[in-house]
Coordinates of C-alpha atoms and ligand atoms in Angstrom, one line a residue:
M1 CA 0.0 0.0 0.0
Q2 CA 2.7 2.2 1.1
N3 CA 4.6 1.1 -2.0
Q4 CA 1.6 1.8 -4.2
A5 CA 1.2 5.3 -2.7
A6 CA 4.9 5.9 -3.2
D7 CA 4.7 4.6 -6.8
S8 CA 1.7 6.7 -7.6
L9 CA 3.4 9.7 -6.0
R10 CA 6.5 9.0 -8.0
G11 CA 4.3 8.5 -11.1
A12 CA 2.7 11.9 -10.5
A13 CA 6.1 13.4 -10.0
T14 CA 7.4 11.9 -13.3
E15 CA 4.3 13.0 -15.1
A16 CA 4.8 16.5 -13.8
G17 CA 8.4 16.2 -14.7
S18 CA 7.8 15.1 -18.2
L19 CA 5.1 17.7 -18.6
R20 CA 7.7 20.3 -17.5
A21 CA 10.1 18.8 -20.0
L22 CA 7.5 18.9 -22.7
E23 CA 6.7 22.4 -21.8
A24 CA 10.4 23.3 -21.9
E25 CA 10.7 21.6 -25.3
L26 CA 7.7 23.4 -26.6
S27 CA 8.9 26.8 -25.6
L28 CA 12.2 26.0 -27.1
F29 CA 10.5 25.1 -30.4
K30 CA 8.3 28.2 -30.1
E31 CA 11.4 30.3 -29.7
V32 CA 13.1 28.7 -32.6
L33 CA 10.0 29.2 -34.7
R34 CA 9.8 32.8 -33.6
L35 CA 13.3 33.6 -34.5
L36 CA 13.4 31.8 -37.9
P37 CA 14.5 34.2 -40.6
A38 CA 11.7 32.8 -42.8
G39 CA 8.1 33.9 -42.1
V40 CA 5.9 31.0 -41.0
T41 CA 2.1 31.3 -40.8
L42 CA -0.6 28.7 -39.9
L43 CA -4.2 29.3 -41.0
D44 CA -7.3 27.2 -40.5
E45 CA -10.1 26.4 -42.9
N46 CA -12.0 29.5 -41.8
G47 CA -9.1 31.7 -42.7
R48 CA -8.2 32.3 -39.1
L49 CA -4.6 33.1 -38.4
L50 CA -3.4 30.6 -35.7
L51 CA 0.2 31.4 -35.8
A52 CA 2.7 33.9 -37.3
N53 CA 6.3 34.1 -36.2
D54 CA 8.2 37.4 -36.0
A55 CA 9.4 37.3 -39.6
A56 CA 5.8 36.7 -40.9
T57 CA 4.5 39.4 -38.5
A58 CA 6.9 41.9 -40.0
Q59 CA 6.3 40.8 -43.6
L60 CA 2.5 41.0 -43.2
R61 CA 2.8 44.2 -41.2
L62 CA 0.7 42.7 -38.4
P63 CA -1.3 43.5 -36.5
E64 CA -2.6 46.6 -38.3
A65 CA -2.2 45.9 -42.0
T66 CA -4.9 43.6 -43.2
H67 CA -4.2 43.7 -47.0
A68 CA -1.4 41.3 -47.0
L69 CA -3.1 39.0 -44.5
N70 CA -6.3 39.0 -46.6
Q71 CA -4.2 38.1 -49.6
R72 CA -2.6 35.3 -47.6
R73 CA -6.1 34.1 -46.4
E74 CA -7.4 33.9 -50.0
I75 CA -4.5 31.7 -50.9
A76 CA -5.0 29.5 -47.8
L77 CA -8.7 29.0 -48.5
E78 CA -8.0 28.2 -52.1
L79 CA -5.3 25.7 -51.3
L80 CA -7.2 24.1 -48.5
G81 CA -10.1 23.6 -50.9
T82 CA -8.0 22.1 -53.6
G83 CA -5.3 20.4 -51.6
R84 CA -2.6 21.9 -53.9
T85 CA 0.9 23.0 -53.0
L86 CA 1.9 26.4 -54.2
V87 CA 5.2 28.3 -54.6
T88 CA 4.7 31.9 -55.7
E89 CA 6.2 35.4 -55.4
E90 CA 4.1 37.7 -53.4
T91 CA 4.3 41.5 -52.9
V92 CA 3.4 42.3 -49.3
G93 CA 2.4 45.5 -47.8
Q94 CA 0.4 48.1 -49.7
G95 CA 2.4 49.9 -52.4
S96 CA 5.5 48.4 -50.8
S97 CA 8.4 47.1 -52.6
Q98 CA 8.9 44.1 -50.3
H99 CA 8.7 40.8 -52.2
V100 CA 8.5 37.4 -50.6
L101 CA 8.8 33.9 -52.0
L102 CA 5.8 32.1 -50.5
S103 CA 5.7 28.3 -50.3
A104 CA 2.4 26.9 -49.1
H105 CA 2.3 23.2 -48.6
R106 CA -0.4 20.6 -48.9
P107 CA -2.8 21.0 -46.0
V108 CA -1.6 19.4 -42.8
H109 CA -4.0 17.5 -40.6
I110 CA -3.8 18.0 -36.8
G111 CA -6.6 16.2 -35.0
E112 CA -9.8 17.1 -36.8
Q113 CA -8.4 20.3 -38.3
R114 CA -7.0 20.9 -41.8
L115 CA -4.4 23.6 -41.6
L116 CA -2.3 25.5 -44.1
L117 CA 1.3 25.9 -43.1
S118 CA 3.2 28.3 -45.3
S119 CA 6.7 29.8 -45.2
S120 CA 7.9 32.9 -46.9
A121 CA 11.4 34.2 -47.5
D122 CA 12.1 37.9 -48.1
I123 CA 13.6 38.2 -51.6
S124 CA 13.3 42.0 -51.9
E125 CA 17.0 42.5 -52.3
Q126 CA 17.2 39.8 -55.0
K127 CA 14.2 41.3 -56.7
A128 CA 15.7 44.8 -56.7
F129 CA 18.9 43.3 -58.2
E130 CA 16.9 41.5 -60.9
D131 CA 15.1 44.7 -61.7
Q132 CA 18.3 46.5 -62.0
L133 CA 19.7 43.9 -64.3
F134 CA 16.5 44.1 -66.4
R135 CA 16.8 47.9 -66.6
S136 CA 20.4 47.8 -67.5
A137 CA 19.7 45.4 -70.4
Y138 CA 16.9 47.6 -71.7
Y139 CA 17.7 51.1 -70.5
D140 CA 20.9 53.1 -70.8
E141 CA 22.1 54.1 -67.4
L142 CA 23.5 57.5 -68.4
T143 CA 20.6 58.9 -70.4
D144 CA 17.8 56.6 -69.3
L145 CA 16.9 56.0 -72.9
P146 CA 15.9 52.6 -74.2
T147 CA 18.8 50.5 -75.6
R148 CA 19.4 49.1 -79.0
R149 CA 17.4 45.9 -78.2
V150 CA 14.3 47.9 -77.3
I151 CA 14.2 50.0 -80.5
E152 CA 15.0 46.9 -82.5
H153 CA 12.0 45.2 -80.9
R154 CA 9.8 48.1 -81.5
A155 CA 10.8 48.4 -85.2
N156 CA 10.3 44.6 -85.6
S157 CA 6.8 44.8 -84.1
L158 CA 6.0 47.6 -86.5
L159 CA 7.3 45.5 -89.4
N160 CA 5.4 42.5 -88.3
R161 CA 2.1 44.3 -88.1
G162 CA 1.8 44.0 -91.8
E163 CA 0.0 47.3 -92.1
Q164 CA 2.7 48.8 -94.2
E165 CA 2.5 52.0 -92.2
R166 CA 5.5 54.2 -93.1
F167 CA 8.1 55.0 -90.6
A168 CA 11.6 56.6 -90.5
L169 CA 14.7 55.3 -88.8
A170 CA 17.4 58.0 -88.2
F171 CA 21.0 57.2 -87.2
L172 CA 22.6 60.1 -85.3
D173 CA 26.2 60.4 -84.4
I174 CA 27.9 63.4 -82.6
D175 CA 30.7 64.9 -84.6
N176 CA 34.2 64.7 -83.1
F177 CA 32.8 63.5 -79.8
K178 CA 36.1 61.9 -79.0
H179 CA 37.8 65.3 -79.2
I180 CA 35.2 66.8 -76.8
N181 CA 35.8 63.9 -74.4
D182 CA 39.6 64.2 -74.7
Y183 CA 39.6 67.9 -74.3
Y184 CA 37.0 68.5 -71.7
G185 CA 37.1 65.1 -69.9
H186 CA 34.7 62.3 -69.6
A187 CA 32.4 63.9 -67.0
I188 CA 31.6 66.7 -69.4
G189 CA 31.3 64.3 -72.3
D190 CA 28.7 62.4 -70.3
A191 CA 26.8 65.5 -69.4
L192 CA 26.8 66.5 -73.1
L193 CA 25.3 63.1 -74.0
V194 CA 22.6 63.6 -71.4
G195 CA 21.9 67.1 -72.6
L196 CA 21.7 66.0 -76.2
A197 CA 19.4 63.1 -75.3
K198 CA 17.1 65.6 -73.6
R199 CA 17.0 67.9 -76.6
L200 CA 16.3 65.0 -78.9
S201 CA 13.5 63.7 -76.7
R202 CA 11.8 67.0 -76.4
D203 CA 8.9 66.8 -78.8
L204 CA 8.7 63.1 -79.6
R205 CA 5.3 61.6 -79.9
E206 CA 4.2 58.6 -77.7
T207 CA 4.7 56.4 -80.7
D208 CA 8.2 57.6 -81.6
M209 CA 11.2 56.2 -79.8
L210 CA 14.8 57.4 -79.2
A211 CA 17.4 55.0 -78.2
R212 CA 21.1 55.3 -77.3
I213 CA 22.8 52.5 -79.1
S214 CA 26.4 53.1 -78.2
G215 CA 28.9 55.8 -77.1
D216 CA 27.8 58.8 -79.1
E217 CA 25.3 57.0 -81.4
F218 CA 21.5 57.4 -81.2
L219 CA 18.7 55.8 -83.2
L220 CA 15.5 57.6 -83.6
L221 CA 12.3 55.9 -84.8
L222 CA 9.6 58.2 -86.1
S223 CA 6.3 56.4 -86.5
P224 CA 4.0 56.9 -88.2
I225 CA 5.0 59.4 -90.9
E226 CA 3.2 60.9 -93.8
S227 CA 5.9 61.9 -96.2
A228 CA 9.7 62.2 -96.6
Q229 CA 9.3 65.9 -96.6
E230 CA 7.8 65.8 -93.1
V231 CA 10.9 63.8 -91.9
A232 CA 13.3 66.2 -93.7
D233 CA 11.7 69.2 -91.9
Y234 CA 11.8 67.4 -88.6
M235 CA 15.5 66.6 -89.1
E236 CA 16.2 70.2 -90.0
T237 CA 14.6 71.5 -86.8
T238 CA 16.4 68.8 -84.8
L239 CA 19.8 69.8 -86.2
K240 CA 19.1 73.4 -85.4
R241 CA 18.2 72.5 -81.9
L242 CA 21.3 70.4 -81.4
S243 CA 23.6 73.1 -82.7
A244 CA 22.8 75.6 -80.0
P245 CA 25.6 75.6 -77.3
F246 CA 25.4 73.4 -74.2
F247 CA 26.3 75.0 -71.0
I248 CA 28.0 72.5 -68.9
D249 CA 30.0 73.1 -65.8
G250 CA 30.8 76.6 -66.7
S251 CA 31.8 75.7 -70.2
E252 CA 30.0 76.6 -73.4
I253 CA 30.2 73.5 -75.5
F254 CA 29.3 73.4 -79.2
A255 CA 28.5 70.0 -80.7
S256 CA 27.2 69.2 -84.2
T257 CA 25.6 65.9 -85.1
S258 CA 25.4 64.0 -88.4
I259 CA 22.2 62.2 -89.2
G260 CA 21.4 59.5 -91.8
V261 CA 17.8 58.5 -92.4
S262 CA 16.1 55.5 -94.0
L263 CA 12.4 55.2 -94.7
Y264 CA 10.2 52.1 -94.5
P265 CA 9.4 50.6 -96.9
E266 CA 11.4 52.5 -99.6
H267 CA 14.8 51.9 -98.2
G268 CA 14.4 48.4 -96.7
I269 CA 11.9 46.0 -95.3
S270 CA 13.8 44.6 -92.4
Y271 CA 15.2 46.4 -89.3
E272 CA 18.7 45.3 -90.1
V273 CA 18.7 46.8 -93.6
L274 CA 17.0 50.0 -92.5
R275 CA 19.5 50.5 -89.8
Q276 CA 22.5 49.8 -92.1
N277 CA 21.1 52.1 -94.7
A278 CA 20.6 54.9 -92.2
D279 CA 24.1 54.3 -91.1
L280 CA 25.4 54.5 -94.7
A281 CA 23.6 57.8 -95.1
M282 CA 25.1 59.1 -91.9
Y283 CA 28.5 58.0 -93.1
R284 CA 28.0 60.1 -96.3
V285 CA 27.2 63.1 -94.2
K286 CA 30.3 62.6 -92.1
N287 CA 32.4 62.5 -95.3
E288 CA 30.8 65.6 -96.7
G289 CA 31.5 67.9 -93.9
K290 CA 29.3 66.7 -91.0
G291 CA 26.6 68.5 -89.1
A292 CA 23.8 67.7 -91.6
A293 CA 21.2 65.1 -92.3
A294 CA 20.7 63.0 -95.4
F295 CA 18.4 60.3 -96.7
F296 CA 19.7 57.0 -97.9
D297 CA 20.0 56.5 -101.6
A298 CA 21.0 53.6 -103.7
G299 CA 24.3 55.3 -104.8
M300 CA 25.5 54.9 -101.2
E301 CA 25.2 51.2 -101.5
H302 CA 27.6 51.2 -104.5
E303 CA 29.9 53.5 -102.5
A304 CA 29.9 51.1 -99.6
L305 CA 30.6 48.2 -102.0
A306 CA 33.5 50.1 -103.5
R307 CA 34.8 50.9 -100.1
M308 CA 34.6 47.3 -99.1
K309 CA 36.7 46.4 -102.2
I310 CA 39.4 48.9 -101.1
E311 CA 39.2 47.4 -97.6
Q312 CA 39.7 43.9 -98.9
S313 CA 42.7 44.9 -101.0
L314 CA 44.2 46.8 -98.1
R315 CA 43.9 43.8 -95.9
L316 CA 45.4 41.6 -98.6
A317 CA 48.3 44.1 -99.1
I318 CA 49.1 44.0 -95.4
L319 CA 48.9 40.2 -95.4
E320 CA 51.3 40.1 -98.3
K321 CA 53.5 42.9 -96.9
R322 CA 53.2 44.9 -100.2
F323 CA 54.5 48.1 -98.7
C324 CA 57.6 50.1 -99.1
C325 CA 58.9 53.5 -97.9
A326 CA 59.7 56.6 -99.7
F327 CA 62.1 59.0 -97.9
Q328 CA 62.0 62.7 -98.0
T329 CA 64.8 64.9 -96.6
K330 CA 64.6 67.5 -94.0
V331 CA 67.0 70.2 -95.0
D332 CA 68.9 72.8 -93.1
I333 CA 68.1 75.9 -95.2
R334 CA 71.1 77.8 -93.8
S335 CA 73.8 75.3 -94.4
Q336 CA 72.0 73.0 -97.0
Q337 CA 72.9 70.0 -95.0
I338 CA 70.5 67.1 -94.6
R339 CA 69.3 67.0 -91.0
G340 CA 67.2 63.9 -91.4
I341 CA 64.7 62.0 -93.4
E342 CA 61.0 61.2 -93.1
A343 CA 59.8 57.7 -94.0
L344 CA 56.5 57.9 -96.0
V345 CA 54.7 54.7 -96.5
R346 CA 53.7 53.5 -100.0
L347 CA 51.5 50.7 -101.1
R348 CA 52.2 48.5 -104.1
D349 CA 48.8 47.5 -105.4
E350 CA 47.9 44.2 -107.1
G351 CA 48.9 45.6 -110.5
G352 CA 52.3 46.8 -109.1
V353 CA 51.3 50.5 -109.1
I354 CA 52.6 52.5 -106.2
Q355 CA 49.9 54.3 -104.1
A356 CA 50.5 57.3 -101.8
P357 CA 48.9 57.1 -98.4
G358 CA 46.2 59.6 -99.1
D359 CA 43.9 56.8 -99.9
F360 CA 44.8 54.1 -97.5
V361 CA 46.3 55.4 -94.2
N362 CA 43.0 56.7 -92.8
L363 CA 41.3 53.5 -93.8
A364 CA 44.0 51.5 -92.2
V365 CA 43.4 53.5 -89.0
E366 CA 39.7 52.9 -89.2
L367 CA 40.1 49.2 -89.8
G368 CA 42.6 48.8 -87.0
L369 CA 45.4 47.8 -89.4
I370 CA 47.6 50.8 -88.9
D371 CA 49.7 49.3 -86.1
E372 CA 50.8 46.5 -88.3
L373 CA 51.6 49.0 -91.0
T374 CA 53.8 51.1 -88.7
H375 CA 55.7 48.0 -87.7
L376 CA 56.2 47.2 -91.4
V377 CA 57.6 50.7 -92.0
L378 CA 60.0 50.3 -89.1
A379 CA 61.1 46.8 -90.4
E380 CA 61.8 48.3 -93.8
I381 CA 63.9 51.0 -92.3
V382 CA 65.9 48.5 -90.3
K383 CA 66.4 46.4 -93.4
S384 CA 67.7 49.4 -95.4
I385 CA 69.7 51.1 -92.7
D386 CA 73.1 50.7 -94.5
R387 CA 71.7 52.2 -97.6
I388 CA 70.1 55.0 -95.6
N389 CA 73.4 55.8 -94.0
D390 CA 75.2 55.7 -97.3
T391 CA 72.7 58.0 -98.9
F392 CA 71.8 60.5 -96.1
G393 CA 74.7 60.2 -93.7
P394 CA 74.9 58.2 -90.5
D395 CA 73.7 61.1 -88.4
A396 CA 70.5 61.8 -90.3
T397 CA 67.5 61.4 -88.0
I398 CA 64.8 59.1 -89.2
S399 CA 61.2 60.2 -88.8
I400 CA 58.3 57.8 -88.7
N401 CA 54.6 58.9 -88.8
V402 CA 52.3 57.7 -86.1
A403 CA 48.6 58.2 -86.4
A404 CA 46.9 60.2 -83.5
K405 CA 44.9 57.1 -82.7
Q406 CA 48.0 55.0 -82.2
A407 CA 49.6 57.7 -80.2
G408 CA 46.8 57.5 -77.7
N409 CA 47.0 53.8 -77.4
P410 CA 49.5 52.8 -74.7
E411 CA 49.6 49.2 -75.7
F412 CA 50.7 49.9 -79.3
M413 CA 53.1 52.7 -78.2
R414 CA 54.7 50.3 -75.7
S415 CA 55.2 47.6 -78.4
F416 CA 56.5 50.3 -80.8
A417 CA 58.9 51.6 -78.2
E418 CA 60.2 48.1 -77.7
A419 CA 60.6 47.6 -81.5
L420 CA 62.5 50.9 -81.7
E421 CA 64.8 49.8 -78.9
A422 CA 65.4 46.5 -80.5
T423 CA 66.8 48.2 -83.6
G424 CA 69.9 49.0 -81.5
F425 CA 69.8 52.7 -82.6
P426 CA 66.6 54.1 -81.1
S427 CA 68.1 57.6 -80.7
R428 CA 68.2 58.0 -84.5
F429 CA 64.4 58.0 -84.6
M430 CA 61.8 60.6 -84.3
I431 CA 58.1 60.0 -84.2
E432 CA 55.8 62.4 -86.0
V433 CA 52.3 62.8 -84.4
T434 CA 49.7 65.3 -85.4
E435 CA 48.6 67.7 -82.8
D436 CA 45.3 65.8 -82.3
A437 CA 47.2 63.3 -80.3
F438 CA 48.2 66.0 -77.9
V439 CA 44.7 67.2 -77.3
A440 CA 44.4 64.4 -74.7
K441 CA 47.6 65.9 -73.4
S442 CA 47.8 64.7 -69.9
H443 CA 47.5 61.1 -71.0
F444 CA 50.0 61.3 -73.9
Q445 CA 52.3 63.4 -71.9
Q446 CA 52.3 61.3 -68.7
A447 CA 51.9 57.8 -69.9
I448 CA 53.4 57.6 -73.3
L449 CA 56.1 60.2 -73.9
P450 CA 58.4 59.1 -71.1
M451 CA 58.8 55.7 -72.7
F452 CA 60.2 57.3 -75.8
R453 CA 62.2 60.0 -74.0
K454 CA 64.0 57.2 -72.2
L455 CA 65.1 55.7 -75.5
G456 CA 66.2 59.1 -76.8
V457 CA 63.5 59.0 -79.5
G458 CA 62.5 62.5 -80.6
I459 CA 59.0 63.8 -80.7
S460 CA 57.7 65.9 -83.6
I461 CA 54.3 67.6 -83.9
D462 CA 53.2 67.1 -87.5
D463 CA 51.0 69.3 -89.6
F464 CA 50.8 72.0 -86.9
G465 CA 48.2 74.6 -87.3
I466 CA 45.3 72.7 -88.8
G467 CA 44.3 70.5 -85.9
Y468 CA 42.4 71.1 -82.8
S469 CA 44.9 72.4 -80.4
S470 CA 45.5 76.1 -79.8
L471 CA 48.7 77.9 -79.6
S472 CA 48.5 78.0 -75.9
A473 CA 48.2 74.2 -75.8
L474 CA 51.7 74.1 -77.1
A475 CA 53.0 75.3 -73.8
D476 CA 51.9 72.1 -72.2
I477 CA 53.5 69.8 -74.7
T478 CA 57.0 68.7 -74.5
A479 CA 58.1 68.0 -78.1
D480 CA 61.4 68.4 -79.8
E481 CA 60.2 69.6 -83.1
I482 CA 57.2 71.3 -84.6
K483 CA 56.3 71.0 -88.3
I484 CA 54.3 73.9 -89.7
D485 CA 51.6 72.6 -92.1
R486 CA 52.1 73.2 -95.7
S487 CA 48.9 75.3 -95.9
F488 CA 50.7 78.1 -94.1
I489 CA 53.8 77.8 -96.2
T490 CA 52.3 77.8 -99.7
D491 CA 52.9 81.3 -101.1
I492 CA 54.0 82.5 -97.7
H493 CA 55.8 85.4 -99.4
K494 CA 52.5 86.7 -100.6
R495 CA 50.3 86.2 -97.5
P496 CA 50.8 88.6 -94.6
R497 CA 48.3 86.7 -92.4
S498 CA 50.2 83.4 -92.8
Q499 CA 53.4 85.4 -92.1
G500 CA 52.0 86.6 -88.9
I501 CA 50.9 83.1 -87.8
L502 CA 54.4 81.8 -88.7
R503 CA 56.0 84.5 -86.6
A504 CA 53.8 83.6 -83.6
I505 CA 54.5 79.9 -83.9
E506 CA 58.2 80.6 -84.4
S507 CA 58.6 82.7 -81.3
L508 CA 56.5 80.4 -79.1
S509 CA 58.6 77.4 -80.3
A510 CA 61.8 79.3 -79.6
A511 CA 60.7 80.0 -76.1
L512 CA 59.8 76.4 -75.6
G513 CA 63.0 75.1 -77.1
M514 CA 61.4 73.3 -80.1
T515 CA 62.9 73.2 -83.5
V516 CA 60.7 74.5 -86.3
I517 CA 60.4 72.8 -89.6
A518 CA 58.5 74.4 -92.5
E519 CA 56.6 71.7 -94.5
G520 CA 55.9 71.7 -98.2
I521 CA 58.3 74.2 -99.7
E522 CA 57.8 74.1 -103.4
S523 CA 59.2 77.3 -104.7
F524 CA 62.3 79.4 -104.5
E525 CA 60.2 82.4 -103.4
E526 CA 58.9 80.5 -100.4
L527 CA 62.3 79.5 -99.4
A528 CA 63.7 83.0 -99.9
Y529 CA 61.0 84.4 -97.6
L530 CA 61.9 81.9 -94.8
Q531 CA 65.5 82.6 -95.1
A532 CA 65.2 86.3 -95.1
A533 CA 62.2 87.0 -92.8
T534 CA 62.4 84.3 -90.2
N535 CA 64.8 82.4 -88.1
I536 CA 63.4 79.1 -89.2
R537 CA 66.3 76.8 -90.0
Y538 CA 64.8 73.6 -91.4
A539 CA 62.4 72.8 -94.2
Q540 CA 61.0 70.0 -96.2
G541 CA 59.4 70.0 -99.6
Y542 CA 59.5 69.2 -103.2
Y543 CA 61.8 72.2 -103.8
F544 CA 64.6 70.2 -102.1
S545 CA 63.5 66.7 -102.9
R546 CA 60.4 64.7 -103.5
P547 CA 60.1 61.5 -101.4
I548 CA 62.4 59.0 -103.1
F549 CA 62.9 55.3 -103.1
L550 CA 66.4 54.2 -102.1
E551 CA 66.4 51.8 -105.0
E552 CA 66.1 54.8 -107.4
L553 CA 69.7 55.6 -106.5
K554 CA 70.5 52.5 -108.5
P555 CA 68.9 53.1 -111.8
A556 CA 69.1 49.5 -112.9
I557 CA 66.0 48.7 -110.8
P558 CA 62.8 49.4 -112.8
L559 CA 61.3 52.8 -111.8
A560 CA 58.1 53.1 -110.0
S561 CA 55.8 56.1 -110.9
E562 CA 57.1 58.2 -108.0
T563 CA 60.7 57.3 -108.8
R564 CA 60.4 58.9 -112.1
V565 CA 59.1 62.1 -110.6
S566 CA 61.8 62.1 -108.1
L567 CA 64.5 61.7 -110.7
A568 CA 63.0 64.6 -112.6
S569 CA 63.7 66.8 -109.6
R570 CA 67.2 67.7 -108.8
P571 CA 69.6 65.3 -107.2
L572 CA 69.9 65.4 -103.5
Q573 CA 72.1 67.9 -101.7
E574 CA 72.9 69.7 -104.9
S575 CA 71.8 73.3 -104.9
R576 CA 69.4 74.5 -107.5
P577 CA 70.3 77.1 -110.1
G578 CA 69.2 80.4 -108.6
Y579 CA 69.0 79.0 -105.1
S580 CA 71.2 81.0 -102.9
S581 CA 70.8 83.1 -99.8
R582 CA 71.4 86.2 -102.0
G583 CA 68.0 85.6 -103.5
A584 CA 66.5 86.2 -100.2
R585 CA 67.3 89.8 -100.1
G586 CA 64.5 92.3 -100.1
Y587 CA 62.5 90.7 -97.2
R588 CA 62.4 92.4 -93.9
R589 CA 61.9 90.8 -90.5
Ligands
C2E1 P1 53.0 64.2 -93.6 O1 53.6 63.3 -92.5 O2 52.7 65.6 -93.3 O3 54.0 64.0 -94.8 C1 54.2 65.0 -95.7 C2 53.4 64.8 -96.9 O4 53.5 65.9 -97.8 C3 53.8 63.6 -97.8 O5 52.7 63.1 -98.5 C4 54.8 64.3 -98.8 O6 54.9 63.6 -99.9 C5 54.0 65.6 -99.0 N1 54.9 66.6 -99.4 C6 56.2 66.9 -99.0 N2 56.7 68.0 -99.6 C7 55.7 68.5 -100.4 C8 55.6 69.6 -101.2 O7 56.5 70.4 -101.4 N3 54.4 69.8 -101.8 C9 53.3 69.0 -101.6 N4 52.2 69.2 -102.3 N5 53.4 67.9 -100.9 C10 54.6 67.7 -100.2 P2 52.4 61.6 -98.5 O8 53.6 60.9 -98.6 O9 51.3 61.4 -99.5 O10 51.8 61.4 -97.1 C11 50.7 62.0 -96.6 C12 50.4 61.7 -95.2 O11 50.2 60.4 -94.9 C13 51.6 62.1 -94.3 O12 51.6 63.5 -94.1 C14 51.3 61.3 -93.1 O13 50.4 62.0 -92.3 C15 50.7 60.1 -93.7 N6 51.7 59.0 -93.7 C16 52.6 58.7 -94.5 N7 53.3 57.6 -94.1 C17 52.7 57.2 -93.0 C18 53.0 56.1 -92.1 O14 53.9 55.3 -92.3 N8 52.2 56.0 -91.0 C19 51.2 56.9 -90.8 N9 50.4 56.7 -89.7 N10 50.9 57.9 -91.6 C20 51.7 58.1 -92.7
MG2 MG1 54.9 63.5 -91.2
MG3 MG1 53.1 66.9 -92.2

């Protein structure tokens, strides 16, 4: 009996103990549930909320907000009715940007009750990121305009409608944007793009679309249109609007834009063709002086085809190394000594005819072939160095032209500096760069020049006076030589304005320690003027010598077209009848 009582007492105690243990366990689970980062809710068949942990309370904005809860209730009732499982994205909170991923499971049975247990994870951050990715694929970050894909899609849907409604596609490209960027810096370049996009968007209709398709290129879709004239008028107004100055960061910036337009269906029936043809028309505008608009016409297609042929033959010529160098002397006009020579590249075309670079150097730059070409020129010089020394003397400097685009490309310039060093006589060389390369002066000055300075390679500013830099920009440039463009030298003895410019360049160059070379002397009068009225010491030009091929010095070799011309001019270093410093009398400084 006593035992029994003791047993029952012990039993009660154990029961109480296990109850306590259970309670403890339950409160532990409750605590775990409460703190779970995922929201957990439990609803019954009447839509009553039996449980919501902290995360769910926050997500559903409980207790006040009922919108999200009602939404959840609807889902619960539907799922309890059908017995389905559901995984869905849910926006919670009114007008809020909080997104959750909701997983509602098959109803759970507890006793008599069927309950809906759901869990929800906050995916707002991930959603925002996805949205941002979406936007960046379809909208340009800088100008907030649609991208190439969007306008292509819009054009295609117009084309697929089959209604044959006319529309226009305009290709716009800012003229010399690179110079603006180089000169004013990228921040201002960006601001200009934004300003331009704003002006372009100003009076577009709902059904038109403007897209930024790359750097400084925009596509404009005008739809619907009535006539070509209407589009032409619109383009004229647009050009006018774009040519007004932009005020950015205290600077007044002028920009012009070239526009090419194609019309559907006249100029193409697919987006790709319409865009290409608008591009061709734009290209024509660029070549004819920029800052205007033109419609596509069939002649442009032929032009493009012809260009493609030239392109192909240039590629082939590079592949087959069909290049050679002509050399032109730089002469000391006081002592008549040869100071140096300039290597001028020539192409031997498929028929063996020699071509001057007028036709192909710019194309080579455009096609990205110029680097290879420059290395070929250097290789030819190295191969001919003995003959160069025999002909012009072992001290003559050797100038090589480098395109502005190359000069701004550290990778090329590094490889070129290495190649110059590898010749074993780098200090014989000078590189001639047009002043455009110096517009982005800090870059060229700081990153590129020192490499060449270290090797003793001289730097020359070619064609000075016709590019984008100003006289004052000269002060920031450390070059050894400045070559005054032929346009100032031609008939200099008759042109007081050019004489004034020449004097200004001369005195500035003297102050900065740069040697001045006058380019393109053709006549005795020009030379006489330089000798008498200036301190300029060096000149280059047909008067002294045309560019010559070294082979021409050995007449056994068949003569190329240019060779004949060169031989017709006087032999090197020999003074011309009538050429003497006496002829220079009569000019006053
Ligand atoms: P540039 O460097 O200013 O070279 C001078 C140009 O003027 C040469 O034309 C030369 O033949 C011509 N010239 C020289 N004296 C006279 C003259 O008294 N009267 C006239 N009317 N012309 C004269 P070229 O050889 O046709 O070269 C044209 C341009 O092509 C060069 O101008 C240079 O910018 C570029 N070029 C030539 N070779 C190369 C090269 O290897 N690489 C690069 N990147 N450009 C080159
Ligand atoms: Mg040159
Ligand atoms: Mg020049």
